[in-house]
Short mmCIF file of C-alpha atoms in Angstrom, two decimals:
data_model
loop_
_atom_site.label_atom_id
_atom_site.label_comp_id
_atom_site.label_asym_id
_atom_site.label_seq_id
_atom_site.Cartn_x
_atom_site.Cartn_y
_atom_site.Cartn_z
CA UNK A 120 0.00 0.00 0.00
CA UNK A 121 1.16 3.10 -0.78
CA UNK A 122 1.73 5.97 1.01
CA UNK A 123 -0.47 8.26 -1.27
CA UNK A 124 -2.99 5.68 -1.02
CA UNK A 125 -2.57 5.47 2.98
CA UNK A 126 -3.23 9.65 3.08
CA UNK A 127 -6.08 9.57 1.07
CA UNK A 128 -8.68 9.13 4.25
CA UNK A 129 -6.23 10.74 6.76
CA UNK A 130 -7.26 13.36 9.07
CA UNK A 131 -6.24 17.10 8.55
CA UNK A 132 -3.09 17.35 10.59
CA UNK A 133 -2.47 13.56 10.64
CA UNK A 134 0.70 12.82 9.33
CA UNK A 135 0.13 9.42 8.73
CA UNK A 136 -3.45 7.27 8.93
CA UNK A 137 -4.53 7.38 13.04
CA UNK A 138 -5.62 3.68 13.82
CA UNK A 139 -7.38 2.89 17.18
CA UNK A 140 -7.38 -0.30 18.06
CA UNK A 141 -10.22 -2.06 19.95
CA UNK A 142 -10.30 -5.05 22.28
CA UNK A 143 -11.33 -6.97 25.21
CA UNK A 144 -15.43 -6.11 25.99
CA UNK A 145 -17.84 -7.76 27.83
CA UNK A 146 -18.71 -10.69 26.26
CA UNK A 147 -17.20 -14.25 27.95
CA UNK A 148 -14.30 -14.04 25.02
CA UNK A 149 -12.90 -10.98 26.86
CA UNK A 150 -9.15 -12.79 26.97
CA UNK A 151 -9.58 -13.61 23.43
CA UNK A 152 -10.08 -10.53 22.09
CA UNK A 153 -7.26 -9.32 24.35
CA UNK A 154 -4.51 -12.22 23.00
CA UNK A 155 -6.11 -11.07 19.25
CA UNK A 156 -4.98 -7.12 20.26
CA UNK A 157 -1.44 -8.33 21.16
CA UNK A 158 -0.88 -9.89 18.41
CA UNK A 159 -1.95 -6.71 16.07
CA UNK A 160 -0.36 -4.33 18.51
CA UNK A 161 2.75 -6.84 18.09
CA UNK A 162 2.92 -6.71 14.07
CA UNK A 163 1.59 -3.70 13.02
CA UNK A 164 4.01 -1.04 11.19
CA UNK A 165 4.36 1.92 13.61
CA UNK A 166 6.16 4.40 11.09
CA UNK A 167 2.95 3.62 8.68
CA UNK A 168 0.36 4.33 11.90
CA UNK A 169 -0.60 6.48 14.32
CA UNK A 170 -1.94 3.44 17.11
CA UNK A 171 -4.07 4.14 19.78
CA UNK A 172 -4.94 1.06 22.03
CA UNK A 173 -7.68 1.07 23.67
CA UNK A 174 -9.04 -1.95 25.68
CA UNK A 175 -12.89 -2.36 26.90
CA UNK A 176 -13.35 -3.70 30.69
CA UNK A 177 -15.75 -6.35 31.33
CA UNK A 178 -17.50 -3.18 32.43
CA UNK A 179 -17.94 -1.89 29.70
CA UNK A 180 -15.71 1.20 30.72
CA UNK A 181 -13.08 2.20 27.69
CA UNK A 182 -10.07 3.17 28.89
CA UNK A 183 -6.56 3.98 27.01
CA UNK A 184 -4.18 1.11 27.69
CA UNK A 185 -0.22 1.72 28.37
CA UNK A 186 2.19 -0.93 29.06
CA UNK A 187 3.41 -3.81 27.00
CA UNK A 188 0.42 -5.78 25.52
CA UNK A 189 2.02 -7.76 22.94
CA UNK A 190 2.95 -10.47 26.14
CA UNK A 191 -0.42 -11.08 26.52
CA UNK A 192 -0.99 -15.21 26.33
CA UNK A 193 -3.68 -17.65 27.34
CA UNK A 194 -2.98 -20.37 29.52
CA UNK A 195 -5.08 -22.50 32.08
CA UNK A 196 -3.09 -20.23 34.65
CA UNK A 197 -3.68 -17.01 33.53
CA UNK A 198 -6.01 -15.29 31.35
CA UNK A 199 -5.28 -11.69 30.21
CA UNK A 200 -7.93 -8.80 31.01
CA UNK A 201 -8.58 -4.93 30.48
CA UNK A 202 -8.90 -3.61 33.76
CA UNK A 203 -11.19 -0.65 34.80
CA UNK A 204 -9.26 2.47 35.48
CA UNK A 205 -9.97 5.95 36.44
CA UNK A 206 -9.06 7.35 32.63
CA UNK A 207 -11.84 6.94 30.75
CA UNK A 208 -11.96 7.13 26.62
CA UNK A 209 -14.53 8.56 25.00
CA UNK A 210 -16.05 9.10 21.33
CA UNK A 211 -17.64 13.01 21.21
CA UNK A 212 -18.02 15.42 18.66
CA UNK A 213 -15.68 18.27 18.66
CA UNK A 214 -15.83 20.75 15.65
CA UNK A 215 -17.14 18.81 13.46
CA UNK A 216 -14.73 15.50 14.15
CA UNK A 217 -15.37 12.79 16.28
CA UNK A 218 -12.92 12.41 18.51
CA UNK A 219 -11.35 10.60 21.18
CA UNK A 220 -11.21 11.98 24.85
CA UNK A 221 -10.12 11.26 27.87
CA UNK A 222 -11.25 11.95 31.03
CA UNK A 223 -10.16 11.43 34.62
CA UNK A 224 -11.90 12.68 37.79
CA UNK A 225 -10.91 16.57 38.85
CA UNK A 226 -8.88 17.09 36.08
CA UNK A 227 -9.27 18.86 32.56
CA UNK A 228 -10.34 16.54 29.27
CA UNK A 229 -7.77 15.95 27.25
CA UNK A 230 -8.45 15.55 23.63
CA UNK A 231 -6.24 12.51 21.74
CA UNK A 232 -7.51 14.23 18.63
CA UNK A 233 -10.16 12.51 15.32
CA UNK A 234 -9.56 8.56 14.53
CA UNK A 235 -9.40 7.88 10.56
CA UNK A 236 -10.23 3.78 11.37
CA UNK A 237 -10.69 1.60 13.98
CA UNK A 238 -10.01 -1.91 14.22
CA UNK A 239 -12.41 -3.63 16.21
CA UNK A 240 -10.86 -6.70 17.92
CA UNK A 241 -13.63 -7.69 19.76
CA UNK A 242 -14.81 -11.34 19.61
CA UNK A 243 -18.45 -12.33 20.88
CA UNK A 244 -21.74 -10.02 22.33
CA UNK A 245 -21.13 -6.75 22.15
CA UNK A 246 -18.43 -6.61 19.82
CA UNK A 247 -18.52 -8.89 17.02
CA UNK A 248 -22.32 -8.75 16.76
CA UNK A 249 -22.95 -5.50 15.06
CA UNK A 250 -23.28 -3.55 18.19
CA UNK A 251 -19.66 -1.29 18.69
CA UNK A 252 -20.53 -1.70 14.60
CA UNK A 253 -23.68 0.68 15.11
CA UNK A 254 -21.77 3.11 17.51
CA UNK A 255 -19.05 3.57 14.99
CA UNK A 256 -21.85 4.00 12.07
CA UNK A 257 -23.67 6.58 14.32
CA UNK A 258 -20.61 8.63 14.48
CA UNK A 259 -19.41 8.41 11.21
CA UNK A 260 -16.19 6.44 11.82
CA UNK A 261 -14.44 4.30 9.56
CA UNK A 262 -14.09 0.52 10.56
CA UNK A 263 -12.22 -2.82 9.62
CA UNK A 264 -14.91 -5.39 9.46
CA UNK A 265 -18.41 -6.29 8.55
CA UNK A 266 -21.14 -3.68 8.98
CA UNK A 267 -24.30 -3.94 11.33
CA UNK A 268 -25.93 -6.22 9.57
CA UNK A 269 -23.69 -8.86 8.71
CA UNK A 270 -22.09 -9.00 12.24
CA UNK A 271 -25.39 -9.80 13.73
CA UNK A 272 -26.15 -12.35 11.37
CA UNK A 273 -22.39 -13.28 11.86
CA UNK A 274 -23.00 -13.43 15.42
CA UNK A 275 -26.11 -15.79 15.39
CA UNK A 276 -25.97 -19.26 14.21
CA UNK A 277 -29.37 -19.35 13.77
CA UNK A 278 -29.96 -16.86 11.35
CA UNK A 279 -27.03 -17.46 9.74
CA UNK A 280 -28.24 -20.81 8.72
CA UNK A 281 -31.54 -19.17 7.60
CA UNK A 282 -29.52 -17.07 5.57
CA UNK A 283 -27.39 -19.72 4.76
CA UNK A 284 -30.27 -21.98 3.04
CA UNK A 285 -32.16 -18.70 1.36
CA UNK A 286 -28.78 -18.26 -0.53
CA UNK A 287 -28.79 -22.06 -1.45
CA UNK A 288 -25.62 -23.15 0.72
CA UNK A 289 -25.97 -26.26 2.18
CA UNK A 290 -25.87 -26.58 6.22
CA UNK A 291 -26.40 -29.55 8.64
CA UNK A 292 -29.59 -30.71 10.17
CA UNK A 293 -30.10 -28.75 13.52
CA UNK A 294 -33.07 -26.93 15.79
CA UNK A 295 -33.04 -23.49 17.12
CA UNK A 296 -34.38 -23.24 20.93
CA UNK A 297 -35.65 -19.81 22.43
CA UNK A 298 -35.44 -19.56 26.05
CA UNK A 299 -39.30 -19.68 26.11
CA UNK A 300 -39.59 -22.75 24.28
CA UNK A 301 -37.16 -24.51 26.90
CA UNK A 302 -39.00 -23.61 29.96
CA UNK A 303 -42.46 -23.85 28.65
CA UNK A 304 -42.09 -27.26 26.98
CA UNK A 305 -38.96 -28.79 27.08
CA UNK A 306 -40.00 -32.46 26.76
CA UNK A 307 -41.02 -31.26 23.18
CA UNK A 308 -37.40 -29.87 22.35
CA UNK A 309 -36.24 -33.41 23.86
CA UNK A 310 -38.74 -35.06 21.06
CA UNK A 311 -36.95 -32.86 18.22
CA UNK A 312 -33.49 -33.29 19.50
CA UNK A 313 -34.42 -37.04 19.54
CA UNK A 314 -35.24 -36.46 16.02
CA UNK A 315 -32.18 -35.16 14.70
CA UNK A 316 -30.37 -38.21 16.50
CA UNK A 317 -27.54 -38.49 18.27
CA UNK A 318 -24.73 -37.38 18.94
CA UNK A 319 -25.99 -33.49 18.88
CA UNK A 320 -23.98 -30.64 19.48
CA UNK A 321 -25.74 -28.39 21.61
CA UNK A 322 -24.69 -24.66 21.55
CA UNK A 323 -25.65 -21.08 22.79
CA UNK A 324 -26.56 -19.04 19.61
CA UNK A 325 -24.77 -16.19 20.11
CA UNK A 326 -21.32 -16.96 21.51
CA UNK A 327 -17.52 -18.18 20.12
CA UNK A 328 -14.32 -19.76 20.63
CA UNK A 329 -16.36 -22.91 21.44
CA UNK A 330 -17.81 -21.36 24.66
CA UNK A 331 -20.79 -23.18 26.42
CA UNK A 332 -20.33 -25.79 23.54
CA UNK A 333 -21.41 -29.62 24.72
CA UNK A 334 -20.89 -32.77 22.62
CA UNK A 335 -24.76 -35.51 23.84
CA UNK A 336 -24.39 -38.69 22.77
CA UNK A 337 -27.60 -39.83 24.80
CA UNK A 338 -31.12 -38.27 25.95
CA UNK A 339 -29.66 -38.28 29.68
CA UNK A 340 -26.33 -35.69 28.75
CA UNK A 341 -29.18 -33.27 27.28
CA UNK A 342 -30.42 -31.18 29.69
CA UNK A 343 -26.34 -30.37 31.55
CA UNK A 344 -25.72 -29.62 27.74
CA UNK A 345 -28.22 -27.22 27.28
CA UNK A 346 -27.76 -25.72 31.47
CA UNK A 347 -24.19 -25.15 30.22
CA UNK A 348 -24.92 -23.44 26.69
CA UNK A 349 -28.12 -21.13 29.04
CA UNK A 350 -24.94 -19.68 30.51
CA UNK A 351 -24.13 -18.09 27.81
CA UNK A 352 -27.34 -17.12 25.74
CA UNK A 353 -30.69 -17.68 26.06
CA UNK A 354 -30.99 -18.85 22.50
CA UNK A 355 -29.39 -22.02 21.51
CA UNK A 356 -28.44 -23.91 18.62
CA UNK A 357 -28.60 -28.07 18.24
CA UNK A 358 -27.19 -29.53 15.89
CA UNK A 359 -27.07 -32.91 14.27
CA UNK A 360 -23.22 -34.30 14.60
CA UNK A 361 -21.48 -34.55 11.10
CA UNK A 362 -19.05 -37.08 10.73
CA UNK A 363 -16.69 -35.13 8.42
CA UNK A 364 -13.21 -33.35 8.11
CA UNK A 365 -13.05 -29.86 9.55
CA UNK A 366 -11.92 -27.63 7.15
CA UNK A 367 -11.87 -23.40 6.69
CA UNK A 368 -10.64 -21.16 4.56
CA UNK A 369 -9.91 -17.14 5.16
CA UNK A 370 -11.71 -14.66 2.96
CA UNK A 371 -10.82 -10.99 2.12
CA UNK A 372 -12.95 -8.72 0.79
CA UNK A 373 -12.11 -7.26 -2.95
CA UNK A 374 -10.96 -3.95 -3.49
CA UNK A 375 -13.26 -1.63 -5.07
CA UNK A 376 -15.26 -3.69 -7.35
CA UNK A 377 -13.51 -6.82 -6.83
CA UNK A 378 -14.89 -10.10 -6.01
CA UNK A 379 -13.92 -11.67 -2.54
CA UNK A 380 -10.65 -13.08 -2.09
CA UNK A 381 -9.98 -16.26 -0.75
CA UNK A 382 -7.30 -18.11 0.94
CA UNK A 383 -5.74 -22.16 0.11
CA UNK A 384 -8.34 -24.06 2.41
CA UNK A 385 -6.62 -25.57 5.78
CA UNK A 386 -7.58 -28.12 8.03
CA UNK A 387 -8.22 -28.51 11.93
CA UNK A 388 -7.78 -32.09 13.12
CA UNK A 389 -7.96 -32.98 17.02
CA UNK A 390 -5.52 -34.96 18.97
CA UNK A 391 -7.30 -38.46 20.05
CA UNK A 392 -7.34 -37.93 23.72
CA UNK A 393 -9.74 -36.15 25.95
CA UNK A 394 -11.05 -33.62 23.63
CA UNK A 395 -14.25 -34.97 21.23
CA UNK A 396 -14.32 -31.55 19.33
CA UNK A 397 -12.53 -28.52 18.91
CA UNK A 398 -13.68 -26.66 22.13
CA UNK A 399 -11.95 -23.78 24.00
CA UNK A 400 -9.10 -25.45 25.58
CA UNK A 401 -7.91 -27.07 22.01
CA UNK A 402 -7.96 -23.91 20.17
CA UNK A 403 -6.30 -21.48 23.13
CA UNK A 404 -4.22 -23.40 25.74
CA UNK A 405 -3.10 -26.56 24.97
CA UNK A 406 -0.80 -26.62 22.16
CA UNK A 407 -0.77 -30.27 21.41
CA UNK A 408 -4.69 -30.81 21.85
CA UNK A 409 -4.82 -30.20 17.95
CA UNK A 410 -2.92 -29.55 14.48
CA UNK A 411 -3.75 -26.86 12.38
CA UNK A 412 -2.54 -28.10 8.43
CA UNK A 413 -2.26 -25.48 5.88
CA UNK A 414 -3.16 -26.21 2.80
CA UNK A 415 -5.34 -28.71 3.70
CA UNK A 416 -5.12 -31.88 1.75
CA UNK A 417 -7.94 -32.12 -0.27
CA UNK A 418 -8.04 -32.93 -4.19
CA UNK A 419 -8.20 -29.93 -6.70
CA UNK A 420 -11.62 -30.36 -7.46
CA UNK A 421 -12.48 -29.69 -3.79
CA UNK A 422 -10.16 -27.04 -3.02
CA UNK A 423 -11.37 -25.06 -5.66
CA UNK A 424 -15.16 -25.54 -4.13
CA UNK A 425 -14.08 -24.62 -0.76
CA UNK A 426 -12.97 -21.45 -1.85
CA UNK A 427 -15.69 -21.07 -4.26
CA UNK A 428 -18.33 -21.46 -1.84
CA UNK A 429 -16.27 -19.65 0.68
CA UNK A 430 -16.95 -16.43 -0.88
CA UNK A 431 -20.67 -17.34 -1.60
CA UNK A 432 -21.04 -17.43 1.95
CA UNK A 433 -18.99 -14.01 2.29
CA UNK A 434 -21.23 -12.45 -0.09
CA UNK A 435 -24.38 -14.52 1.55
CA UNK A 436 -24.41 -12.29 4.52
CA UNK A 437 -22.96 -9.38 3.19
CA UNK A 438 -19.58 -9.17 5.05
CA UNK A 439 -16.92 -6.66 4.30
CA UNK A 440 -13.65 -7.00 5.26
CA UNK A 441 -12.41 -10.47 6.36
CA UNK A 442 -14.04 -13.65 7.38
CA UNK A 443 -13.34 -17.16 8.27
CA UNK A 444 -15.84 -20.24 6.78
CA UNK A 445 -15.90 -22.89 8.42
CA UNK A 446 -16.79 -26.64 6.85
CA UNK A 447 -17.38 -30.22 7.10
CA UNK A 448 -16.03 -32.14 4.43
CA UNK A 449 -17.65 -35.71 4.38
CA UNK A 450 -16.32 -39.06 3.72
CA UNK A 451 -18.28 -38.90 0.15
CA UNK A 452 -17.05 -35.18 -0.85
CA UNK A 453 -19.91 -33.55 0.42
CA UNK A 454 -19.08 -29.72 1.62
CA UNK A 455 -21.45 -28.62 4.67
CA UNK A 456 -20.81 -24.92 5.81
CA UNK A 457 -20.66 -24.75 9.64
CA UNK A 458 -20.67 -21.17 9.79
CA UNK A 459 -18.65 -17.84 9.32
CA UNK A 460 -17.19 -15.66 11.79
CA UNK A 461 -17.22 -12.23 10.92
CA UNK A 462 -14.05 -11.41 13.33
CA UNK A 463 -11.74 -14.77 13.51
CA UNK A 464 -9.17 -15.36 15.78
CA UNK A 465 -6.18 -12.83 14.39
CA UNK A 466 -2.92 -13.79 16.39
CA UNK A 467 -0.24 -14.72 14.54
CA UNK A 468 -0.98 -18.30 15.40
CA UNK A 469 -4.80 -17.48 14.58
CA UNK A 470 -6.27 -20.31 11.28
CA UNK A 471 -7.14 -17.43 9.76
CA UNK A 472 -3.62 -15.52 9.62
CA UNK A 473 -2.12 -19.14 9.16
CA UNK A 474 -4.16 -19.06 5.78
CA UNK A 475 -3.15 -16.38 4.52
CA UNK A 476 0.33 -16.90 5.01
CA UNK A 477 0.23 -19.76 3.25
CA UNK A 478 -1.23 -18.07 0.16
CA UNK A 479 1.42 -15.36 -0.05
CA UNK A 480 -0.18 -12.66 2.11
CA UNK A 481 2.12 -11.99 5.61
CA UNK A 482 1.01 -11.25 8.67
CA UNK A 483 1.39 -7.64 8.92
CA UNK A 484 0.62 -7.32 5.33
CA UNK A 485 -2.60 -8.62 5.98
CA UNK A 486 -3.15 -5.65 8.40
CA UNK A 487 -2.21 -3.11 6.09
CA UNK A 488 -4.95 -4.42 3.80
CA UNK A 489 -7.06 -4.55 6.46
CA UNK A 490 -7.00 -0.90 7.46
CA UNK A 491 -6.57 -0.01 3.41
CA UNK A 492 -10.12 -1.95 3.14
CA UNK A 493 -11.58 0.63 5.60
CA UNK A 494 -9.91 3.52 5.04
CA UNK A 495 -11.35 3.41 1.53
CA UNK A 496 -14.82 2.14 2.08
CA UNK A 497 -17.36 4.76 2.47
CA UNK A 498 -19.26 5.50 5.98
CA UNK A 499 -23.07 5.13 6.13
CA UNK A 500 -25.58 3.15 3.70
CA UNK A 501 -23.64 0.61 1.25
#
């Protein structure tokens, strides 16, 4: 990217593109998000960028983050958090610009000055669900990411898969449970569960990184399943268990009238052991619990399918920026889309990074394109 190209969208007085980026929150992938941040803050290109990090508490409060981030790890031990300070950020209007302030008890405002983009690392309810997406809209700030729409749909596995099927993409067998439908009449979800067949995977609706997620193999593990996934959402998701390969591929959106881009597909394959699916622990703190193979090995013929319907689904929900689609790939050839995630996991360890690299596209250049993406995509309806 050039640095022409990088001024283009850049602030009066900016001497180079002002980035802030976003993480932690309040949803139950708070460390996530945080790890994500580190490794951004980690590999982005500081004489391109102006960076402002700024982490969300489990509060909610926003507060401007000092100290050395990019250590941040996740381990059973110790799990990384944003913690609530007296400094608080703020987005107000100020001549015209939104800006950032920030404000600390008995003292004067100070003013970090207007954001050109921010880069919202935030994984799970309010974050990655359309919601910081609609505050950024409402004050006219540029973003990295999908829009309002497509994060919400991103967000919910339900109507994704309604979406999913109205756009002719073919998705596994599965019921969607309201909270009212469980506690007025739960021997009739039972009956429908029973009628998927086992092994189901139930799952709260609106949550990631595997969170809440239980593998039933019998009528008698349903109801601790579904207690579990209630912890996390209301709204749940069971689904009919696939016996497949688990494969994804990364997608980036075009540039200006360009179709999607997408990455060589890879493939997630769990240790035997004590793990039956890909669940929290696999993907963030036990490095052995699973192998990560990039590019997958799968014939031509399906490789070229993956990515094809990849982008279908990119397009399907009408993400912007990047995405990760996730498949089974059945014993005979069959390719069922999972779902997408709207805001993957981005360290440098992250599938989706992993992807990329193995297409051609670095690490850090992946961030410049990134922040390119939104610096050059208009604000507003799109």
């Amino acid at each position: 990217m050039s640095e022409e190209q990088l001024n283009k969208h850049t602030a009066p007085g900016h001497a180079k593109p002002r980035v802030a980026v976003l993480f932690g929150g309040r949803s139950s992938e708070h460390a996530v998000s945080c790890v994500t941040a580190a490794g951004v803050l980690g590999a982005i290109d500081y004489d391109k960028y102006d960076v402002i990090p700024i982490g969300i508490a489990k509060t909610g409060q926003w507060v401007l983050v000092s100290g050395d981030t990019r250590q941040w790890s996740l381990s059973a031990s110790s799990l990384p958090e944003v913690s609530p300070s007296a400094r608080t950020v703020t987005l107000a209007e100020i001549g015209g610009e939104h800006q950032l302030i920030v404000a600390s008890p008995n003292e004067v405002p100070q003013e970090l000055g207007a954001v050109d983009v921010v880069f919202p690392l935030l994984h799970g309810p309010f974050g990655e669900d359309g919601t910081i997406q609609g505050l950024l809209e409402l004050s006219d700030t540029r973003y990295v990411g999908a829009g309002v729409l497509a994060s919400a749909v991103g967000m919910d596995k339900h109507y994704m898969k309604v979406v999913f099927e109205a756009a002719g993409l073919q998705v596994g067998p599965y019921i969607a449970v309201t909270d009212r439908q469980w506690l007025t009449d739960p021997e009739a979800i039972r009956k429908r569960v029973d009628r998927l067949g086992y092994p189901v995977f139930v799952k709260p609706a609106r949550a990631g990184s595997s969170m809440g997620i239980s593998k039933v193999d019998s009528l008698e593990g349903l109801d601790a399943a579904i207690a579990a996934a209630r912890e996390h959402d209301l709204k749940l998701v069971i689904e009919a268990g696939i016996v497949g390969r688990e494969i994804e591929c990364a997608v980036l959106e075009g540039r200006g009238t360009e179709p999607p881009r997408t990455s060589m597909p890879g493939e997630i394959a769990v240790a035997p052991g004590e793990h039956e699916f890909y669940d929290f622990n696999a993907k963030y703190v036990e490095d052995d619990a699973a192998s990560l193979s990039c590019p997958a090995d799968l014939p031509d013929e399906a490789i070229a399918r993956v990515r094809e319907l990849a982008a279908a689904a990119f397009d399907a929900v009408g993400a912007e920026g990047l995405s990760r689609v996730d498949f089974f790939y059945t014993p005979d050839g069959e390719l069922i889309i999972n779902e997408i995630n709207t805001m993957p996991g981005f360290t440098p360890k992250s599938m989706y990074p992993q992807m990329w690299a193995a297409s051609g596209l670095g690490y850090a250049e992946l961030i410049d394109e990134l922040i390119y993406l939104a610096l050059n995509r208009k604000t507003g309806l799109r």
